[in-house]
CSV table of C-alpha atoms in Angstrom, one decimal:
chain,number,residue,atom,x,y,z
R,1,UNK,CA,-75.9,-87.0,-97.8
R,2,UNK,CA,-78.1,-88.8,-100.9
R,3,UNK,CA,-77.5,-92.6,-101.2
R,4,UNK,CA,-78.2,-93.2,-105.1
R,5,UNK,CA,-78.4,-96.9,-106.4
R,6,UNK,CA,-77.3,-96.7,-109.6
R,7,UNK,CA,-78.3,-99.4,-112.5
R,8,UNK,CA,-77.1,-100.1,-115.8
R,9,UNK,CA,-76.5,-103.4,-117.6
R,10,UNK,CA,-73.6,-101.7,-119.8
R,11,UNK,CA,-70.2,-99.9,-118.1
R,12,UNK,CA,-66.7,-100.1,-119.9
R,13,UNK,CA,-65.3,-101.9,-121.3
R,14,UNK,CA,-69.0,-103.6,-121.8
R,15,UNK,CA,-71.5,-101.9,-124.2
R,16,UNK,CA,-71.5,-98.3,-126.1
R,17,UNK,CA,-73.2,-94.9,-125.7
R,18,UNK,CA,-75.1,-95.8,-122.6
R,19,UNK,CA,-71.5,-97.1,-120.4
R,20,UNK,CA,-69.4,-94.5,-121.5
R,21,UNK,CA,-72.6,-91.5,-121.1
R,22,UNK,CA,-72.6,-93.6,-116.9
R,23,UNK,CA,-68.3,-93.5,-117.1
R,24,UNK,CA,-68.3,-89.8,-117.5
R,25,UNK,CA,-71.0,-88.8,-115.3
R,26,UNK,CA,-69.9,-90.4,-112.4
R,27,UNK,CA,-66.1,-89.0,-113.0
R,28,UNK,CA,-68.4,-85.4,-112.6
R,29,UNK,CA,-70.2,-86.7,-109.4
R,30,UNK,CA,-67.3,-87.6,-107.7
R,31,UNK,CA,-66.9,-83.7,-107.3
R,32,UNK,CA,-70.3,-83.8,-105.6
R,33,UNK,CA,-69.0,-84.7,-101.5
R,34,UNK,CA,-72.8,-85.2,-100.3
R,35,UNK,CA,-73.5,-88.0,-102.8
R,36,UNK,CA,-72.8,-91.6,-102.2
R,37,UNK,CA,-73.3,-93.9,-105.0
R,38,UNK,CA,-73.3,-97.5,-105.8
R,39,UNK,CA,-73.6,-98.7,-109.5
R,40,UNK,CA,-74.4,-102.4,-109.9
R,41,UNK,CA,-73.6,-102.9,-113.8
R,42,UNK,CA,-72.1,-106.4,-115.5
R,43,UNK,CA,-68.6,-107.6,-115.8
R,44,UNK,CA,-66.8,-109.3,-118.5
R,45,UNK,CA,-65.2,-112.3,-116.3
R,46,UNK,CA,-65.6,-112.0,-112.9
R,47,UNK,CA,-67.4,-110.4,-109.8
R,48,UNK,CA,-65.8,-108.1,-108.0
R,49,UNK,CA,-66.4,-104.3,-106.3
R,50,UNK,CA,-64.1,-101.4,-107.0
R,51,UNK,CA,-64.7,-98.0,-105.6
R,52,UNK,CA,-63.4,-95.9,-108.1
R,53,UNK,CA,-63.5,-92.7,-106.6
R,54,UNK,CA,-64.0,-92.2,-103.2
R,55,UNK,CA,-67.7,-91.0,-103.4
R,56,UNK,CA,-68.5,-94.0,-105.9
R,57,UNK,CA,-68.4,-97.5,-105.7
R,58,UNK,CA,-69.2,-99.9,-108.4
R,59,UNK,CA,-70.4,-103.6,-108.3
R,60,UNK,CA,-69.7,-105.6,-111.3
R,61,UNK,CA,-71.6,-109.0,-111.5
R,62,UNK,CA,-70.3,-111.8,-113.6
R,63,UNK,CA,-73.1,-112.3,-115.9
R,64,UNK,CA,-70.8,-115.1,-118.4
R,65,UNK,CA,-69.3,-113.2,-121.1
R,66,UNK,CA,-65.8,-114.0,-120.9
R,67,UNK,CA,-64.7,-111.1,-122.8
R,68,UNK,CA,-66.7,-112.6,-125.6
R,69,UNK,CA,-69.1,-109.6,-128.0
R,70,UNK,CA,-68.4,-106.8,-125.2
R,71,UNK,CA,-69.8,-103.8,-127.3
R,72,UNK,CA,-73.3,-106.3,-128.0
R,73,UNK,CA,-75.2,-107.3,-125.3
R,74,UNK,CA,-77.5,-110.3,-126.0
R,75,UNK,CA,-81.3,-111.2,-124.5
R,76,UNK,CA,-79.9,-114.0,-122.6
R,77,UNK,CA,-77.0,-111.4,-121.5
R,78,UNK,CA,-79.9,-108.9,-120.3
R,79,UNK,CA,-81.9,-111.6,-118.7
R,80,UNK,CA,-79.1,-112.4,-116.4
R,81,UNK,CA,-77.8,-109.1,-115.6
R,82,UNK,CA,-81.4,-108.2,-114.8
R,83,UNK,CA,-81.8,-111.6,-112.1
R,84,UNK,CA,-78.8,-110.8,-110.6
R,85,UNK,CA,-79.0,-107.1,-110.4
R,86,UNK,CA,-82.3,-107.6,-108.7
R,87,UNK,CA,-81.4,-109.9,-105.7
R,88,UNK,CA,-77.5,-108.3,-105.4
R,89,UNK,CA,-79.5,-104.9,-105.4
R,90,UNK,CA,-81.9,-105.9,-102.8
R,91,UNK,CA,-79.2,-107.0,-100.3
R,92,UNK,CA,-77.4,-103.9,-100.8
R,93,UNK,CA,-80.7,-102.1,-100.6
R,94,UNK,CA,-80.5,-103.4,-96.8
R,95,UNK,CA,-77.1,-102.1,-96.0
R,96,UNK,CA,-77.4,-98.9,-97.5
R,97,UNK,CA,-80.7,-96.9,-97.2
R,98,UNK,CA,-80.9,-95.8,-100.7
R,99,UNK,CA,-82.5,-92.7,-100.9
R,100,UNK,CA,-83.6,-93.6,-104.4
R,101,UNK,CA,-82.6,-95.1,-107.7
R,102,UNK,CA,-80.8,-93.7,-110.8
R,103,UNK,CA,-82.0,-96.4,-113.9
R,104,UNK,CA,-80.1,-96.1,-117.2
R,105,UNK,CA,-82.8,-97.6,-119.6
R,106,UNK,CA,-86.2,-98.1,-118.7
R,107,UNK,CA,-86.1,-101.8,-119.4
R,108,UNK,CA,-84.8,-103.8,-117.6
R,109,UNK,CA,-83.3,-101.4,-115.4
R,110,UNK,CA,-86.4,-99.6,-114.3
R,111,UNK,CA,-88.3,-102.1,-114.0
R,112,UNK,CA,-85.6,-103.7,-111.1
R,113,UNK,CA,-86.0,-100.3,-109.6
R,114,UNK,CA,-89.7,-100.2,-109.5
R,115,UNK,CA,-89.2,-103.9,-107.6
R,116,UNK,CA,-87.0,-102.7,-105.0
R,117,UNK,CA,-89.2,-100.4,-104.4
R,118,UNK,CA,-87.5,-97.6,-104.4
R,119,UNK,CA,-88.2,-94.2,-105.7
R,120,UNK,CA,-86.7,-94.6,-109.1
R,121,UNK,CA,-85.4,-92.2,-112.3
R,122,UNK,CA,-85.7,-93.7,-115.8
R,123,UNK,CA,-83.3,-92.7,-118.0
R,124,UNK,CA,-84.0,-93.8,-121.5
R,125,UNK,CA,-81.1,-94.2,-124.0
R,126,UNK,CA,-83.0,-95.9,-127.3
R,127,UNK,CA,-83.2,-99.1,-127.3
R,128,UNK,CA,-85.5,-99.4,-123.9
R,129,UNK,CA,-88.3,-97.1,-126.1
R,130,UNK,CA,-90.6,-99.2,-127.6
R,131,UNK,CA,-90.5,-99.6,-131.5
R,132,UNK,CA,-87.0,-98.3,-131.4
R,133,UNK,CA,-85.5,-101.2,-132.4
R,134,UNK,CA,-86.3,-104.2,-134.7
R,135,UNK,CA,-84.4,-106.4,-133.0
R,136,UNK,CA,-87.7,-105.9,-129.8
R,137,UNK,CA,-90.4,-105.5,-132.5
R,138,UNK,CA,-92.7,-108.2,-131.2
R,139,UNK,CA,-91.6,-107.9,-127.7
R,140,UNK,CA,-92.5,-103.9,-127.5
R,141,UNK,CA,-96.1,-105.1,-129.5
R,142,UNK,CA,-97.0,-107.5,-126.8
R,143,UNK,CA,-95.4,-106.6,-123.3
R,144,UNK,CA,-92.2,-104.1,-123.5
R,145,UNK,CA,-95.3,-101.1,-124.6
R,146,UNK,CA,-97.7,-101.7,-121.5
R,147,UNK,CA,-94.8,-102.1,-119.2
R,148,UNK,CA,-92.8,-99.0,-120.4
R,149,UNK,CA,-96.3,-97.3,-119.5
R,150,UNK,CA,-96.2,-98.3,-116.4
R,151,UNK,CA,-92.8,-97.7,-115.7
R,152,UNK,CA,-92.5,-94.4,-116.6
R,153,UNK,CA,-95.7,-93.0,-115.2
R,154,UNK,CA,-94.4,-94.4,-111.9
R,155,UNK,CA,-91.0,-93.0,-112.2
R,156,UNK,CA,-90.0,-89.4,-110.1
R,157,UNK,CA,-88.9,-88.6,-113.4
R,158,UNK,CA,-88.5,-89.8,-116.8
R,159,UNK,CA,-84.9,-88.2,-118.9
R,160,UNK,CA,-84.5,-88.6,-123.1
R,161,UNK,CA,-81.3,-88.0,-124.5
R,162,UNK,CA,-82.4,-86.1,-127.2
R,163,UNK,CA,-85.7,-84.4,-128.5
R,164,UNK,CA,-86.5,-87.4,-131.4
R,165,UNK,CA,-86.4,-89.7,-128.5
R,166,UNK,CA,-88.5,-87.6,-126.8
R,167,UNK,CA,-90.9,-87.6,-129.2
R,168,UNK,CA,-90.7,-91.6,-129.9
R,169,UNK,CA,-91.0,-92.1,-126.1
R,170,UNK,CA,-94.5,-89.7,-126.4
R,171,UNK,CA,-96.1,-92.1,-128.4
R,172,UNK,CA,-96.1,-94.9,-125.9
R,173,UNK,CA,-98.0,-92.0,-123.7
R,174,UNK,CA,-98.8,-88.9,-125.2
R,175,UNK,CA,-99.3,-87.2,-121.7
R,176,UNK,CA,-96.1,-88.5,-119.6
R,177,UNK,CA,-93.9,-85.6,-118.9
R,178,UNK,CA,-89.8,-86.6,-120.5
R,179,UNK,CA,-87.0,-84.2,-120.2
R,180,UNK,CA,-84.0,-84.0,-122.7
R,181,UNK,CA,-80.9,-84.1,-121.0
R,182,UNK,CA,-78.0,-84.6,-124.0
R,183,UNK,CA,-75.1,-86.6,-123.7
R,184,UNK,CA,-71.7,-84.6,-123.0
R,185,UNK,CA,-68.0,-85.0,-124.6
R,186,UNK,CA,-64.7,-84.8,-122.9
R,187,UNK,CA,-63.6,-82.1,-125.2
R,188,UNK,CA,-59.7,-82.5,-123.6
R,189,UNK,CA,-59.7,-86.1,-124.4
R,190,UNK,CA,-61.6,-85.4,-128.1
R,191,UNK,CA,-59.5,-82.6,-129.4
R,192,UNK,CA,-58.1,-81.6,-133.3
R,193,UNK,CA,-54.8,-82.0,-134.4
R,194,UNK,CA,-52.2,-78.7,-133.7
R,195,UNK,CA,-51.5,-78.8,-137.1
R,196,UNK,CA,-53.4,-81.5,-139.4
R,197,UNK,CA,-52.2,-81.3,-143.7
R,198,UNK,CA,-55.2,-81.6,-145.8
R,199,UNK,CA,-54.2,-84.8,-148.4
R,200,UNK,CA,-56.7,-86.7,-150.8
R,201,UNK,CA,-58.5,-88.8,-150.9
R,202,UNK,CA,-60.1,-87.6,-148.5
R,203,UNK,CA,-60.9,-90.3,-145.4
R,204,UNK,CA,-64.6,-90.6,-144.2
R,205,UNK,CA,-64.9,-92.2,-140.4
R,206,UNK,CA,-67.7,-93.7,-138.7
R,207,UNK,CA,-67.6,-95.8,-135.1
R,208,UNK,CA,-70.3,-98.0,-134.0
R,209,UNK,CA,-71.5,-101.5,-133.4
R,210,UNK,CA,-71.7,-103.4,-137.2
R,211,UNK,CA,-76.0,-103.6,-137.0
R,212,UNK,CA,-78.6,-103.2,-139.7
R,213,UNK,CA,-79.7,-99.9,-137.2
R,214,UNK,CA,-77.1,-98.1,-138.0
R,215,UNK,CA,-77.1,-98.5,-141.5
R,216,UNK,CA,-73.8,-98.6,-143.0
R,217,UNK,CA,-75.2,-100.6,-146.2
R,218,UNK,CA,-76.3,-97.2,-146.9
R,219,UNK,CA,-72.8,-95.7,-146.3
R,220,UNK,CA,-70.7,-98.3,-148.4
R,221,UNK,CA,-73.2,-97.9,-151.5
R,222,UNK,CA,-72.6,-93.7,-151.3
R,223,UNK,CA,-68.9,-94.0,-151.2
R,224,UNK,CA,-69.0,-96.5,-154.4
R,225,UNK,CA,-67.6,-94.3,-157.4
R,226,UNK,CA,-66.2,-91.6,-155.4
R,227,UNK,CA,-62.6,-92.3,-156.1
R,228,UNK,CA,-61.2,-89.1,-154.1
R,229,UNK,CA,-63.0,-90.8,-150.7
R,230,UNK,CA,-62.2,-93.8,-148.7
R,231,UNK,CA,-64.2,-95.1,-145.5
R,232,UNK,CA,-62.7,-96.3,-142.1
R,233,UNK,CA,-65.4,-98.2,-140.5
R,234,UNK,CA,-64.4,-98.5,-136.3
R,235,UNK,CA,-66.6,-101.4,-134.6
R,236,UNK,CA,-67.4,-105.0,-134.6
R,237,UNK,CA,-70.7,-107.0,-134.9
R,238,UNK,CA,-73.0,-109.7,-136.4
R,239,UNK,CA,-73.1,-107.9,-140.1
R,240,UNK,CA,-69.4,-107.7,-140.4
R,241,UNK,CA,-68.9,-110.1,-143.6
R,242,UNK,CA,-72.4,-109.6,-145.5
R,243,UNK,CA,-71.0,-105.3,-145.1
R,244,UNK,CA,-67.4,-106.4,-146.4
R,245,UNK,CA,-68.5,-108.5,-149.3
R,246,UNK,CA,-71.4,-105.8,-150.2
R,247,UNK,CA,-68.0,-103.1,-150.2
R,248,UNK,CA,-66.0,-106.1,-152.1
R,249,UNK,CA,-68.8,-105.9,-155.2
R,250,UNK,CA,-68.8,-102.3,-155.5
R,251,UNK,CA,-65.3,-101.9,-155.1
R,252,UNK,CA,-65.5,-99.4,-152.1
R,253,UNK,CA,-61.9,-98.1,-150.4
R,254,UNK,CA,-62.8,-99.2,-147.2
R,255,UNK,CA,-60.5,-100.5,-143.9
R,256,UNK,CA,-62.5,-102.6,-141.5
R,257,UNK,CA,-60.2,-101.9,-138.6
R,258,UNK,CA,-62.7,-103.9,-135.7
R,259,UNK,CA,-63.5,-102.6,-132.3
R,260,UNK,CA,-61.2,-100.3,-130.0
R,261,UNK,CA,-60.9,-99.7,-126.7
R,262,UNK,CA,-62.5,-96.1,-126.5
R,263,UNK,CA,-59.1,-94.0,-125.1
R,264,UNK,CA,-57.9,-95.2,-128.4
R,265,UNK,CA,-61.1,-93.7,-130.8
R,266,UNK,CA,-59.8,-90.0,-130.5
R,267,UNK,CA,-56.8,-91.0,-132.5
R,268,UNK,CA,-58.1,-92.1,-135.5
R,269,UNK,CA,-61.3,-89.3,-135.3
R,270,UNK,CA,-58.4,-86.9,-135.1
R,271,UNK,CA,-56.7,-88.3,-138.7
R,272,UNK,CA,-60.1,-88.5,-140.5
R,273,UNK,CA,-61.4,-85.5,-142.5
R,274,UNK,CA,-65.3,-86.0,-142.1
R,275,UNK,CA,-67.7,-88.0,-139.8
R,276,UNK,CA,-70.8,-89.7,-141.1
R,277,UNK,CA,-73.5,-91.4,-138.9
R,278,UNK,CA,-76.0,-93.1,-141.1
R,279,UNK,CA,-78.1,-94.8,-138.5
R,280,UNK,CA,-81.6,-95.3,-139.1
R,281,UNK,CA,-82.7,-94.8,-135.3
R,282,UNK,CA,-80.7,-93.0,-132.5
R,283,UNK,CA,-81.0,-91.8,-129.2
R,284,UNK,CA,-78.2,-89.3,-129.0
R,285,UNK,CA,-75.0,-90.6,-130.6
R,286,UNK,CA,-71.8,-90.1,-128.2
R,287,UNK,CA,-69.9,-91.1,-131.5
R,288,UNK,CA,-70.8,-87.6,-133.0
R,289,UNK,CA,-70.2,-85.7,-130.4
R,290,UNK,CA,-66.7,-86.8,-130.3
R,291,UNK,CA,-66.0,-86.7,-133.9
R,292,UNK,CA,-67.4,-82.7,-133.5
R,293,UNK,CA,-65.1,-82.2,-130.3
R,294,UNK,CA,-62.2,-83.3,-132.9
R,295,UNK,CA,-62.8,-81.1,-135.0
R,296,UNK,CA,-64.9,-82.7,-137.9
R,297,UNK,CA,-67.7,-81.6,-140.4
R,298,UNK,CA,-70.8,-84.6,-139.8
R,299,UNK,CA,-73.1,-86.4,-141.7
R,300,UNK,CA,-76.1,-87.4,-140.5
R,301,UNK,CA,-79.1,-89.1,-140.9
R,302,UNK,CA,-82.8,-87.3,-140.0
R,303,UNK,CA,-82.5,-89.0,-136.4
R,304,UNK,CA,-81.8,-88.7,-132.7
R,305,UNK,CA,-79.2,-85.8,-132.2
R,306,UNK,CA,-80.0,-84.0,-135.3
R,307,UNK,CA,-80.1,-80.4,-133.4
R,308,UNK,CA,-75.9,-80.9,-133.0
R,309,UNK,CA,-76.1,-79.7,-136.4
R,310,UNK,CA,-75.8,-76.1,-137.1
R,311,UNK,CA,-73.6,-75.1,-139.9
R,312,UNK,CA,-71.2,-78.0,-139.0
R,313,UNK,CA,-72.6,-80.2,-141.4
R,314,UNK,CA,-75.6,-82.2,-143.4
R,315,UNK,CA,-78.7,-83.8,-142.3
R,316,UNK,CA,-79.9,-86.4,-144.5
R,317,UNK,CA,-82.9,-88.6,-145.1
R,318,UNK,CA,-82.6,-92.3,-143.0
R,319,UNK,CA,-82.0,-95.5,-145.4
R,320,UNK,CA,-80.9,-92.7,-148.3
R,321,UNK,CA,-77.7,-93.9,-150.3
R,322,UNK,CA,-78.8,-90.9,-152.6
R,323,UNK,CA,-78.6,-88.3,-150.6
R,324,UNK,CA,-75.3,-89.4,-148.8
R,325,UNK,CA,-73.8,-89.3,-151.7
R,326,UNK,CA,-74.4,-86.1,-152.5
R,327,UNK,CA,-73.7,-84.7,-149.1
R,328,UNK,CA,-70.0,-86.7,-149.8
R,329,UNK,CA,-69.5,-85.6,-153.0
R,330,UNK,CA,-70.4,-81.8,-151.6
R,331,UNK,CA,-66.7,-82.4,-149.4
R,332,UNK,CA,-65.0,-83.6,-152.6
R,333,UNK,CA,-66.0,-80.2,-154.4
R,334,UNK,CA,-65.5,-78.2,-152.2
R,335,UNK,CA,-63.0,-79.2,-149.6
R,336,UNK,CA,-63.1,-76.1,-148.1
R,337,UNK,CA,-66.1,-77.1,-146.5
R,338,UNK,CA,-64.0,-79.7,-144.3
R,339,UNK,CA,-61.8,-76.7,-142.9
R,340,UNK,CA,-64.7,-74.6,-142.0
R,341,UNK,CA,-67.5,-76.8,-140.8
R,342,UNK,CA,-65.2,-78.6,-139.0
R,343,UNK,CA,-63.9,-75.2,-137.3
R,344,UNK,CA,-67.9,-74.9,-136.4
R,345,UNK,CA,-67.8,-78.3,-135.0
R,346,UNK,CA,-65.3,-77.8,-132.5
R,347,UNK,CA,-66.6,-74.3,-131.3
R,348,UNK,CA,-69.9,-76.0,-130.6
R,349,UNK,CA,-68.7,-78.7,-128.6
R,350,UNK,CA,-67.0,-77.3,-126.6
R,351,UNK,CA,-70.7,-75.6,-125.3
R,352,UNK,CA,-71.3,-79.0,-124.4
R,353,UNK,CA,-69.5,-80.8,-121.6
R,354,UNK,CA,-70.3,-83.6,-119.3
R,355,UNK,CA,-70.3,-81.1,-116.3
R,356,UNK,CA,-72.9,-79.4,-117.8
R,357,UNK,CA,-75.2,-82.4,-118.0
R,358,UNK,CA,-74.0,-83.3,-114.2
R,359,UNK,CA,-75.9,-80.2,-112.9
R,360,UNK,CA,-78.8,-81.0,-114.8
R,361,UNK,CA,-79.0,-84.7,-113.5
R,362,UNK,CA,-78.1,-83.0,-110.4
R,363,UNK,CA,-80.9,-80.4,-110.1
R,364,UNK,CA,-83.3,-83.5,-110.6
R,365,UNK,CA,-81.7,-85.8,-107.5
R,366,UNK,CA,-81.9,-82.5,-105.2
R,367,UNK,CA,-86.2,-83.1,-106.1
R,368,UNK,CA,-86.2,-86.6,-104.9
């Protein structure tokens, strides 16, 4: 029997990619009988422990968000997940004779790990790579780069998400050894339509936290003109107005329709006609893989993930309004595109599961 201590600041209903990537996986470990695992993650209100399957247990501690900005989690949110996490991790650390420690992102989760003293796994996600992300600019220039160093050259093993990661994570330490294990996609939940009626204009879809990063500024100036396209943008965040009065001046069809729970994404993926992601910095985007497992052509920007496509859509440069247009306007001359890249869409996920990416994580805890 292996005893993994699992750590991440972000489970559902809190954060994105990196709580849903932890949701699925343990649903796949729970298959495994000789592994026992404990995640300690945050909580919206209150703490409390739930052992959701019968191999996994999970410890939410109340770190004061009150159901207030659950897809953004702030410094001061971090800071006391990370406080907490370390002393609730060290008592349990006691009781249950970890074998070793399972860290979603490097910081701060590794570096709890590396305290406890416990052989550790990093597994970085995007915004835990220095230089990743504006928002830690002057935080990875004067601490967040030496400690990542450290972290990850004292880690059993250190896991990207995607190859562009990878290669971001190599510049903090060109010689550390990083393997890519990608995301997965439920492709049973995410699934097409039986029978979906082609209609213009044709509706564009993108879900994700409303940040500079992920560049929808971009997005709302390539729709403006295109009269046979309108935009549904799913997600919530700090940009929200200055992005609907940008879409107000250049009169852009465009629902805002906020954040949803994420059983209710497939839903809307499932009525839209083409996915665009036009993030300028990703690890590997969940959100894409989801909008390919229902069936949809992608946009993307030149970023984390980029090797999802492969006939099933375009690849186009980061901060480019240009060249997102023309990629858009390519679907409203020739719709046929829709039909058949979205047909390539679907066959490819469904070569990518979160099973698969279980047996990879799993080959790497039978090392430790």
């Amino acid at each position: 029997m292996k005893r993994i201590l699992i750590l991440n600041y972000e489970f559902p209903p809190l954060g994105g990619g990196a709580g849903n990537a932890t949701h699925y996986l343990l649903r796949e470990f729970s298959g495994y009988h000789d592994l026992e695992i404990d995640l300690v993650t945050s909580s919206v209100d209150e703490f409390k422990i739930e052992k959701i399957y019968k191999n996994v247990t999970v410890h939410f501690l109340n770190i004061g968000k009150k159901n207030k900005r659950l897809h953004y989690q702030t410094l001061k949110d971090i800071l006391v997940y990370s406080f907490k996490a370390y002393f609730y991790s060290k008592k349990l650390k006691k009781r249950k004779n970890f074998d070793f420690c399972h860290a979603f992102f490097g910081i701060p989760c590794g570096y709890i790990a590396m305290k406890l003293e416990l052989p550790y796994i990093i597994s970085l996600r995007g915004s835990d790579v220095p230089f990743y992300s504006k928002r830690f600019y002057f935080l990875d220039k004067i601490l967040f780069k030496r400690l990542s160093f450290k972290l990850w050259k004292n880690a059993k093993k250190v896991i990207a998400n995607s190859e562009d990661l990878m290669l971001l994570a190599l510049e903090v330490n060109k010689n550390q050894k990083i393997v890519v294990i990608g995301n997965g996609v439920d492709t049973q939940e995410f699934k097409p339509l039986e029978k979906k009626l082609f209609t213009r204009p044709i509706k564009a879809i993108s879900t994700g936290r409303l940040i500079e990063r992920k560049g929808y500024e971009f997005l709302i100036e390539a729709i403006s003109g295109l009269q046979e396209m309108e935009l549904e943008l799913i997600g919530d965040g700090r940009i929200k107005d200055k992005l609907k009065k940008i879409a107000k001046e250049k009169n852009v069809n465009i629902k805002f329709l906020g954040k949803k729970s994420h059983d209710q994404i497939a839903s809307y993926l499932q009525r839209a006609d083409i996915f665009v992601l036009p993030s300028l910095n990703e690890g590997m985007s969940n959100s894409i893989l989801e909008a390919m497992s229902c069936g949809l052509p992608i946009i993307m920007t030149d970023t984390g993930g980029k090797e999802l496509i492969k006939n099933n859509g375009f690849i186009v440069k980061k901060g480019s309004a240009e060249e997102l247009k023309l990629a858009l306007t390519r679907f409203v001359n020739e719709p046929r595109l829709i039909l058949e890249m979205g047909k390539n869409s679907r066959e490819l996920a469904e070569k990518i599961s979160w099973k698969i990416a279980s047996r990879e994580y799993r080959k790497i805890y039978d090392l430790i």
